[in-house]
Amino acid sequence: SVSRRWKAGYSLEKWSLKAGRLRLEGWGPDALALLASLRAESTLAGLELASRKDEEGFESFAFEGRVGDD
């Protein structure tokens, strides 16, 4: 599900999945636009913005939340 909804131009630096809880860390031009794209997938709808900060025109971010099986 993540790979189907991941937008071009964003970098995934780290991810973890433990007990149905997914955490994604990366950077790109607009974290909220990427989060909206990911949440459009029903199995990823539980993702929330855990952190976001601007770094030289890009946003570094972390999303996390309980996800469905996929």
N, C-alpha and C. Protein backbone atom coordinates (compact mmCIF):
# COMPACT_ATOMS: atom_id res chain seq x y z
N SER A 1 0.81 -1.19 0.00
CA SER A 1 0.00 0.00 0.00
C SER A 1 0.86 1.26 0.00
N VAL A 2 1.92 1.26 0.78
CA VAL A 2 2.78 2.45 0.85
C VAL A 2 3.40 2.73 -0.52
N SER A 3 3.93 1.72 -1.17
CA SER A 3 4.59 1.95 -2.46
C SER A 3 3.61 2.40 -3.53
N ARG A 4 2.37 1.94 -3.47
CA ARG A 4 1.36 2.38 -4.45
C ARG A 4 1.00 3.84 -4.28
N ARG A 5 1.02 4.35 -3.06
CA ARG A 5 0.57 5.71 -2.77
C ARG A 5 1.72 6.71 -2.57
N TRP A 6 2.97 6.23 -2.56
CA TRP A 6 4.11 7.13 -2.33
C TRP A 6 4.30 8.01 -3.56
N LYS A 7 4.40 9.31 -3.36
CA LYS A 7 4.52 10.26 -4.47
C LYS A 7 5.98 10.43 -4.91
N ALA A 8 6.18 10.65 -6.19
CA ALA A 8 7.52 10.94 -6.72
C ALA A 8 8.01 12.24 -6.11
N GLY A 9 9.31 12.33 -5.86
CA GLY A 9 9.90 13.54 -5.30
C GLY A 9 10.02 13.53 -3.79
N TYR A 10 9.59 12.44 -3.15
CA TYR A 10 9.70 12.30 -1.70
C TYR A 10 10.67 11.17 -1.40
N SER A 11 11.43 11.33 -0.33
CA SER A 11 12.40 10.31 0.06
C SER A 11 11.96 9.64 1.36
N LEU A 12 11.97 8.31 1.36
CA LEU A 12 11.71 7.54 2.56
C LEU A 12 13.06 7.14 3.14
N GLU A 13 13.37 7.66 4.32
CA GLU A 13 14.66 7.39 4.94
C GLU A 13 14.63 6.21 5.90
N LYS A 14 13.48 6.01 6.55
CA LYS A 14 13.41 4.95 7.56
C LYS A 14 11.95 4.55 7.73
N TRP A 15 11.73 3.26 7.95
CA TRP A 15 10.38 2.80 8.26
C TRP A 15 10.47 1.64 9.23
N SER A 16 9.40 1.46 9.99
CA SER A 16 9.32 0.31 10.90
C SER A 16 7.85 -0.08 11.04
N LEU A 17 7.64 -1.36 11.22
CA LEU A 17 6.31 -1.91 11.43
C LEU A 17 6.41 -2.89 12.58
N LYS A 18 5.69 -2.59 13.64
CA LYS A 18 5.72 -3.44 14.83
C LYS A 18 4.31 -3.53 15.40
N ALA A 19 3.79 -4.74 15.50
CA ALA A 19 2.47 -5.00 16.09
C ALA A 19 1.38 -4.15 15.43
N GLY A 20 1.43 -4.05 14.10
CA GLY A 20 0.41 -3.31 13.36
C GLY A 20 0.56 -1.80 13.39
N ARG A 21 1.66 -1.31 13.97
CA ARG A 21 1.91 0.13 14.05
C ARG A 21 3.06 0.48 13.10
N LEU A 22 2.76 1.33 12.12
CA LEU A 22 3.73 1.71 11.10
C LEU A 22 4.28 3.10 11.39
N ARG A 23 5.59 3.27 11.20
CA ARG A 23 6.23 4.58 11.31
C ARG A 23 7.06 4.79 10.05
N LEU A 24 6.84 5.92 9.40
CA LEU A 24 7.57 6.31 8.19
C LEU A 24 8.27 7.62 8.46
N GLU A 25 9.56 7.72 8.11
CA GLU A 25 10.32 8.96 8.25
C GLU A 25 10.95 9.30 6.92
N GLY A 26 10.88 10.55 6.53
CA GLY A 26 11.46 10.96 5.26
C GLY A 26 11.43 12.45 5.07
N TRP A 27 11.54 12.87 3.81
CA TRP A 27 11.50 14.29 3.50
C TRP A 27 10.95 14.50 2.10
N GLY A 28 10.47 15.71 1.84
CA GLY A 28 9.90 16.04 0.55
C GLY A 28 9.32 17.44 0.56
N PRO A 29 8.69 17.84 -0.54
CA PRO A 29 8.23 19.21 -0.67
C PRO A 29 7.01 19.55 0.18
N ASP A 30 6.14 18.60 0.51
CA ASP A 30 4.91 18.90 1.24
C ASP A 30 4.44 17.65 1.97
N ALA A 31 4.76 17.56 3.24
CA ALA A 31 4.44 16.37 4.03
C ALA A 31 2.95 16.10 4.08
N LEU A 32 2.14 17.14 4.18
CA LEU A 32 0.70 16.92 4.30
C LEU A 32 0.09 16.37 3.01
N ALA A 33 0.61 16.77 1.87
CA ALA A 33 0.12 16.22 0.60
C ALA A 33 0.44 14.74 0.50
N LEU A 34 1.63 14.35 0.93
CA LEU A 34 2.00 12.93 0.91
C LEU A 34 1.13 12.15 1.90
N LEU A 35 0.92 12.70 3.08
CA LEU A 35 0.10 12.02 4.07
C LEU A 35 -1.33 11.81 3.54
N ALA A 36 -1.89 12.80 2.88
CA ALA A 36 -3.23 12.67 2.30
C ALA A 36 -3.27 11.55 1.26
N SER A 37 -2.22 11.46 0.45
CA SER A 37 -2.15 10.40 -0.55
C SER A 37 -2.09 9.03 0.11
N LEU A 38 -1.28 8.89 1.13
CA LEU A 38 -1.16 7.61 1.83
C LEU A 38 -2.46 7.23 2.51
N ARG A 39 -3.11 8.20 3.14
CA ARG A 39 -4.34 7.92 3.89
C ARG A 39 -5.52 7.58 2.98
N ALA A 40 -5.40 7.86 1.69
CA ALA A 40 -6.46 7.50 0.74
C ALA A 40 -6.59 5.98 0.61
N GLU A 41 -5.54 5.27 0.94
CA GLU A 41 -5.55 3.80 0.95
C GLU A 41 -6.17 3.36 2.28
N SER A 42 -7.19 2.54 2.24
CA SER A 42 -7.92 2.18 3.46
C SER A 42 -7.02 1.55 4.53
N THR A 43 -6.04 0.78 4.13
CA THR A 43 -5.15 0.14 5.11
C THR A 43 -4.21 1.13 5.79
N LEU A 44 -4.05 2.32 5.20
CA LEU A 44 -3.14 3.34 5.75
C LEU A 44 -3.89 4.52 6.35
N ALA A 45 -5.21 4.44 6.42
CA ALA A 45 -6.03 5.56 6.88
C ALA A 45 -5.71 5.98 8.32
N GLY A 46 -5.11 5.10 9.11
CA GLY A 46 -4.79 5.40 10.50
C GLY A 46 -3.50 6.17 10.70
N LEU A 47 -2.78 6.46 9.62
CA LEU A 47 -1.54 7.22 9.76
C LEU A 47 -1.83 8.66 10.17
N GLU A 48 -1.00 9.18 11.04
CA GLU A 48 -1.09 10.57 11.50
C GLU A 48 0.27 11.23 11.38
N LEU A 49 0.29 12.54 11.36
CA LEU A 49 1.54 13.28 11.34
C LEU A 49 2.13 13.28 12.74
N ALA A 50 3.30 12.70 12.90
CA ALA A 50 3.96 12.64 14.21
C ALA A 50 4.91 13.82 14.39
N SER A 51 5.54 14.26 13.29
CA SER A 51 6.42 15.43 13.35
C SER A 51 6.64 15.97 11.95
N ARG A 52 6.94 17.27 11.89
CA ARG A 52 7.22 17.90 10.60
C ARG A 52 8.05 19.14 10.88
N LYS A 53 9.11 19.34 10.11
CA LYS A 53 9.88 20.58 10.23
C LYS A 53 10.47 20.95 8.88
N ASP A 54 10.58 22.23 8.66
CA ASP A 54 11.09 22.76 7.40
C ASP A 54 12.61 22.78 7.44
N GLU A 55 13.21 22.26 6.38
CA GLU A 55 14.67 22.25 6.26
C GLU A 55 15.06 22.64 4.85
N GLU A 56 15.40 23.91 4.65
CA GLU A 56 15.89 24.41 3.36
C GLU A 56 14.95 24.11 2.20
N GLY A 57 13.67 24.43 2.36
CA GLY A 57 12.73 24.26 1.28
C GLY A 57 12.07 22.90 1.20
N PHE A 58 12.51 21.96 2.01
CA PHE A 58 11.86 20.66 2.08
C PHE A 58 11.39 20.44 3.51
N GLU A 59 10.45 19.56 3.67
CA GLU A 59 9.97 19.23 5.00
C GLU A 59 10.44 17.83 5.38
N SER A 60 11.04 17.72 6.54
CA SER A 60 11.32 16.39 7.07
C SER A 60 10.10 16.02 7.93
N PHE A 61 9.72 14.76 7.91
CA PHE A 61 8.48 14.38 8.56
C PHE A 61 8.57 12.96 9.11
N ALA A 62 7.64 12.68 9.99
CA ALA A 62 7.41 11.31 10.47
C ALA A 62 5.90 11.12 10.53
N PHE A 63 5.44 10.02 9.99
CA PHE A 63 4.05 9.61 10.08
C PHE A 63 4.02 8.32 10.88
N GLU A 64 2.99 8.16 11.67
CA GLU A 64 2.85 6.88 12.37
C GLU A 64 1.39 6.61 12.69
N GLY A 65 1.09 5.36 12.88
CA GLY A 65 -0.26 4.97 13.26
C GLY A 65 -0.51 3.50 13.01
N ARG A 66 -1.63 3.04 13.52
CA ARG A 66 -2.04 1.66 13.35
C ARG A 66 -2.54 1.47 11.94
N VAL A 67 -2.09 0.44 11.27
CA VAL A 67 -2.46 0.18 9.89
C VAL A 67 -3.04 -1.22 9.76
N GLY A 68 -3.84 -1.41 8.69
CA GLY A 68 -4.42 -2.71 8.41
C GLY A 68 -3.41 -3.61 7.76
N ASP A 69 -3.73 -4.87 7.66
CA ASP A 69 -2.86 -5.84 7.02
C ASP A 69 -2.84 -5.63 5.52
N ASP A 70 -1.65 -5.66 4.93
CA ASP A 70 -1.53 -5.54 3.48
C ASP A 70 -0.20 -6.12 3.03
